[in-house]
XYZ file of C-alpha atoms in Angstrom:
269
model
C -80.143 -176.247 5.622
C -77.694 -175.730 8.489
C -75.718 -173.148 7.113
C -79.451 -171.634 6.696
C -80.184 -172.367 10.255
C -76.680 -171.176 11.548
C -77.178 -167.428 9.760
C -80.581 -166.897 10.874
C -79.484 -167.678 14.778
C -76.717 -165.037 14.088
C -78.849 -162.443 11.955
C -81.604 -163.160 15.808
C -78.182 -162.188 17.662
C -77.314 -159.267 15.977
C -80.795 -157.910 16.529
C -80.856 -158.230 20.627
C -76.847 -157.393 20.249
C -78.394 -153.217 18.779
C -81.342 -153.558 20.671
C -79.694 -153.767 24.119
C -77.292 -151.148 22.968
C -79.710 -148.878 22.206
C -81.998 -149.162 25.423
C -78.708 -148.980 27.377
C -77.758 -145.553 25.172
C -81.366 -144.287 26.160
C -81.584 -145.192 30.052
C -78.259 -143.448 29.685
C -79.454 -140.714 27.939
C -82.005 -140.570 30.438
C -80.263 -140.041 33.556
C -78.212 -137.444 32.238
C -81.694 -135.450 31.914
C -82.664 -136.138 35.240
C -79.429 -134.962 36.647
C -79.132 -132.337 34.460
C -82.834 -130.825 35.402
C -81.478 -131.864 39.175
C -78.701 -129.512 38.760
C -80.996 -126.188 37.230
C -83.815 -127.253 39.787
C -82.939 -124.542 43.029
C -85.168 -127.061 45.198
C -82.581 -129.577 45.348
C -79.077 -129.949 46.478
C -76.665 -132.598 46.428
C -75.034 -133.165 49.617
C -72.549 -136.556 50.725
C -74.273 -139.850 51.744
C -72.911 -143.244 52.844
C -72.808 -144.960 49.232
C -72.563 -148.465 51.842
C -72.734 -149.298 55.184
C -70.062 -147.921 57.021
C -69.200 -149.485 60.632
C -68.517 -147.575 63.856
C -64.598 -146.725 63.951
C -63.888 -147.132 59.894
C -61.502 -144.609 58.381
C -64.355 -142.898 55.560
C -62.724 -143.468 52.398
C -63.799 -141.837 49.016
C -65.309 -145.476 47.424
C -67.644 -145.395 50.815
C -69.541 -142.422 50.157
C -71.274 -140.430 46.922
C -72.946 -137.295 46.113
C -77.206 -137.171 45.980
C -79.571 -134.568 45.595
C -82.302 -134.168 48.385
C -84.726 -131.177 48.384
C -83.318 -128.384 49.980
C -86.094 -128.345 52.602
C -84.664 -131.693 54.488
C -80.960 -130.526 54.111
C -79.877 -130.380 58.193
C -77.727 -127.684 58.272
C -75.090 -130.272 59.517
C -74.437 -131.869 56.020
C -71.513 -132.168 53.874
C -71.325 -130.772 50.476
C -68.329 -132.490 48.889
C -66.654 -136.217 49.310
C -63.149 -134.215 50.168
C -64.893 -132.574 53.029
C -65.233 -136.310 54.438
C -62.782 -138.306 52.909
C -60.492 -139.498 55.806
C -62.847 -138.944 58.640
C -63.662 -141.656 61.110
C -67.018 -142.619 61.372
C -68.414 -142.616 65.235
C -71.428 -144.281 65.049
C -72.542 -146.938 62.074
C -73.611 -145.118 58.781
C -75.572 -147.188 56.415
C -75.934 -146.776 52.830
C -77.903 -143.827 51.563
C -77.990 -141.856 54.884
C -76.776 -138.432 55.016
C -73.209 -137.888 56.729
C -73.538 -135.321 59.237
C -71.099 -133.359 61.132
C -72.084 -135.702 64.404
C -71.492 -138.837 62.821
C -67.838 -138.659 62.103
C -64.938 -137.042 63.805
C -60.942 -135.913 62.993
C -59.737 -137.390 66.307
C -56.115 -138.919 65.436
C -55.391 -142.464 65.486
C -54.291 -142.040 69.224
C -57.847 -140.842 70.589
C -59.726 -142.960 68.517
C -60.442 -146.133 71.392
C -61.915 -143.620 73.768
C -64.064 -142.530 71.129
C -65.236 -145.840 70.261
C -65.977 -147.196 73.737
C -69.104 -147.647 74.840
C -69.907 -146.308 78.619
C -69.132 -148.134 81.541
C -66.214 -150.368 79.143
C -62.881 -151.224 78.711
C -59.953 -151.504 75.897
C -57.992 -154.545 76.266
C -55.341 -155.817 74.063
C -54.423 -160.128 73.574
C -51.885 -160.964 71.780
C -52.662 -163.370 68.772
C -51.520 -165.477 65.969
C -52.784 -166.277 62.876
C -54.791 -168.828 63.376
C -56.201 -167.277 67.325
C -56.602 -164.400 64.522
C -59.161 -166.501 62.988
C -57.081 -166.773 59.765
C -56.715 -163.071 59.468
C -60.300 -162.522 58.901
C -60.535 -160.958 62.290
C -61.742 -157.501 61.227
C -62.453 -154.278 63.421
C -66.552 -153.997 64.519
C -66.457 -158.229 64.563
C -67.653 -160.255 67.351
C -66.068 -162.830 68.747
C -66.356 -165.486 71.680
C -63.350 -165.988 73.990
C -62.094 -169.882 74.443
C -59.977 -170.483 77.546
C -57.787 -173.640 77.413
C -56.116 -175.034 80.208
C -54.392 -177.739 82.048
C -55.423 -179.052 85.496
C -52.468 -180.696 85.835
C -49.408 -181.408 84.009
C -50.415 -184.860 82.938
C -54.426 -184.175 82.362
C -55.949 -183.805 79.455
C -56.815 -179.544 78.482
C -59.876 -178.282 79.221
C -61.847 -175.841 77.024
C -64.734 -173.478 77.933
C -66.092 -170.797 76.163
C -65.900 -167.663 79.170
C -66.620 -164.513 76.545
C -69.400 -164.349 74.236
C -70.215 -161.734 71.561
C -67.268 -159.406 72.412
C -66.640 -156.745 70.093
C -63.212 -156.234 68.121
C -62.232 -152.740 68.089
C -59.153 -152.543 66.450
C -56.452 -155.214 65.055
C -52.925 -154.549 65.851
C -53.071 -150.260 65.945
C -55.396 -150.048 63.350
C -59.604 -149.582 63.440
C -59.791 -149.255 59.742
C -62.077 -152.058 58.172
C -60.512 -153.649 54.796
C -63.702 -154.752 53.732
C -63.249 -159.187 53.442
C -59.294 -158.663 53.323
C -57.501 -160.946 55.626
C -54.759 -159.309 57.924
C -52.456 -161.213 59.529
C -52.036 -159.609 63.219
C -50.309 -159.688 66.331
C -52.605 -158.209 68.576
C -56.529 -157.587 68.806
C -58.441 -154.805 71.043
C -61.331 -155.681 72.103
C -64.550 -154.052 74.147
C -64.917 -155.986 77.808
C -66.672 -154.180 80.727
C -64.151 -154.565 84.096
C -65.884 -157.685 85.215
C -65.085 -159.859 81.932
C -61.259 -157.681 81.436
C -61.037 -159.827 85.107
C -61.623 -163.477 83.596
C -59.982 -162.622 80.637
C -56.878 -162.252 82.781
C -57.318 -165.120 84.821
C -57.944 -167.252 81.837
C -54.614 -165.599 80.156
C -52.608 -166.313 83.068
C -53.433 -170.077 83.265
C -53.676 -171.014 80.104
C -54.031 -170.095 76.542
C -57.152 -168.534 74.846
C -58.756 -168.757 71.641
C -60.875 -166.271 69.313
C -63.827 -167.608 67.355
C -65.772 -165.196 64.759
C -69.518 -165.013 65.511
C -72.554 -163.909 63.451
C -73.544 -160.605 64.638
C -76.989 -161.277 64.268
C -76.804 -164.121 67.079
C -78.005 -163.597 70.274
C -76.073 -164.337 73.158
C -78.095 -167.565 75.009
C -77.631 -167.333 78.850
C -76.736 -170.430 80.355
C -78.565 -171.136 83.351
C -77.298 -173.299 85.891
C -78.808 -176.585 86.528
C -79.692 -176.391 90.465
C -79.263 -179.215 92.484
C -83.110 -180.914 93.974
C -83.594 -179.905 97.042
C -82.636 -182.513 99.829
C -85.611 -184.441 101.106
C -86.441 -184.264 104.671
C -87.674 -187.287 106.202
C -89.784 -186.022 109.619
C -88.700 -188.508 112.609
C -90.813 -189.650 115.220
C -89.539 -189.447 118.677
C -91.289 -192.498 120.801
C -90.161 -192.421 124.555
C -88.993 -195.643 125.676
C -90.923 -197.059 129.165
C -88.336 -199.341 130.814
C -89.921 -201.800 133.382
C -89.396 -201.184 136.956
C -86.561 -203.710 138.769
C -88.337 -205.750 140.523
C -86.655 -207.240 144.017
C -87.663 -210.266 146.247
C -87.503 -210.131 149.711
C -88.086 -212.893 152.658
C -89.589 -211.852 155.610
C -89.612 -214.446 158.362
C -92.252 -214.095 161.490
C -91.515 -216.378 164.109
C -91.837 -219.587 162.692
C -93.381 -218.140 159.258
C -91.951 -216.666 156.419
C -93.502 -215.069 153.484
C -92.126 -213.222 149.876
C -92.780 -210.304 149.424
C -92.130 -208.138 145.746
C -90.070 -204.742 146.585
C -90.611 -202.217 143.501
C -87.492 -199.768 143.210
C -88.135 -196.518 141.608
């Protein structure tokens, strides 16, 4: 009975084992039609899209983009045809997955230019040196955002002080490099990062009295501004001004007629 049991579970096996197989050989089958009838059909043309999201400043490598067909009607005239045309390009804006790369999204500037291309108007490049572990562990990637931590010492005995002066600060390129190794960690000495000329200012004073630290940040998070508690307004207590009456001095005097004399009040004042 089990050995029964046992060949009919494997005989069920077999039978979803050839049936997969052959839907898979037909879906197969199938999209070599389409692409085939894509290729004779003069409406369409394949040009290069983003085959994933590409981030401002990434080196465009082949596994980032693909070949699609769009109807020749919504072509721009600013399109790529092939992945070489592309391949080694540096993306200027973000691309994301299944848009068309066009000649104003990406740029051949060398390594050298590539900061001023990436900066946004009215900010600044500035370089901090790092470790590994200010590096956030090497996971600090190009087009991250992180929040600056200044630590200090008051005084040589006190305890440090932490505050968070930076928030949301975008990385722009770790150690020379503004290539994104999609979720491989780098170990780095240095990290540029976007500030406009007020925050480049604190950074520097924060540098120059004490350490800072990096922390990685969801992207998605808004920065919260912190408001400043203000202090109740003093209370005013309205004073009374009474003027003070002081008696008049009061003097005695004697006067003495003949063989009389009598007292008699004097007011002074």
């Amino acid at each position: 009975m089990s050995s029964t049991k046992s060949a009919f579970l494997l005989l069920i096996a077999l039978g979803m084992s050839i049936a997969a197989a052959w839907y898979a050989n037909q879906w197969f089958q199938s999209q070599s039609n389409k692409m085939g009838q894509l290729e004779k059909d003069p409406s369409m043309q394949q040009i290069v899209v983003a085959a994933l999201d590409i981030p401002k400043g990434t080196i465009i490598e082949a596994h980032q983009i693909k070949l699609s067909y769009f109807p020749t009607g919504v072509i721009p005239k600013n399109r790529y045809l092939t992945i070489d045309e592309v391949n080694g390009l540096i993306a200027n804006r973000d691309i994301y997955a299944g848009e068309m790369v066009l000649t104003p999204h990406v740029t051949n500037e060398p390594d050298g230019s590539l900061l001023s291309v990436l900066l946004e108007p009215n900010k600044r490049a500035m370089t901090v040196r790092v470790d590994d572990v200010i590096g956030v562990a090497g996971f600090l990637l190009p087009g991250n955002f992180v929040d600056v931590i200044s630590v200090r010492k008051p005084d040589f005995n006190a305890r440090a002080i932490s505050e968070t002066i930076l928030e949301k600060i975008r990385v722009l390129a770790v150690d020379q490099k503004a290539v994104t190794e999609e979720n491989e960690p780098i170990v780095v000495r240095s990290v540029t990062i976007e500030v406009d000329p007020k925050q480049a200012e604190k950074l520097v004073v924060a540098m120059t009295e004490g350490q800072i630290q990096l922390t990685l940040r969801n992207p998605n998070e808004e920065v919260v501004e912190k408001i400043a508690a203000q202090a109740p307004a003093p209370v005013v207590k309205k004073v009374i001004y009474k003027p003070v009456y002081k008696p008049a001095q009061q003097n005695n005097v004697e006067v003495i007629r003949g063989v009389t004399s009598e007292v008699k009040r004097v007011q002074n004042g």
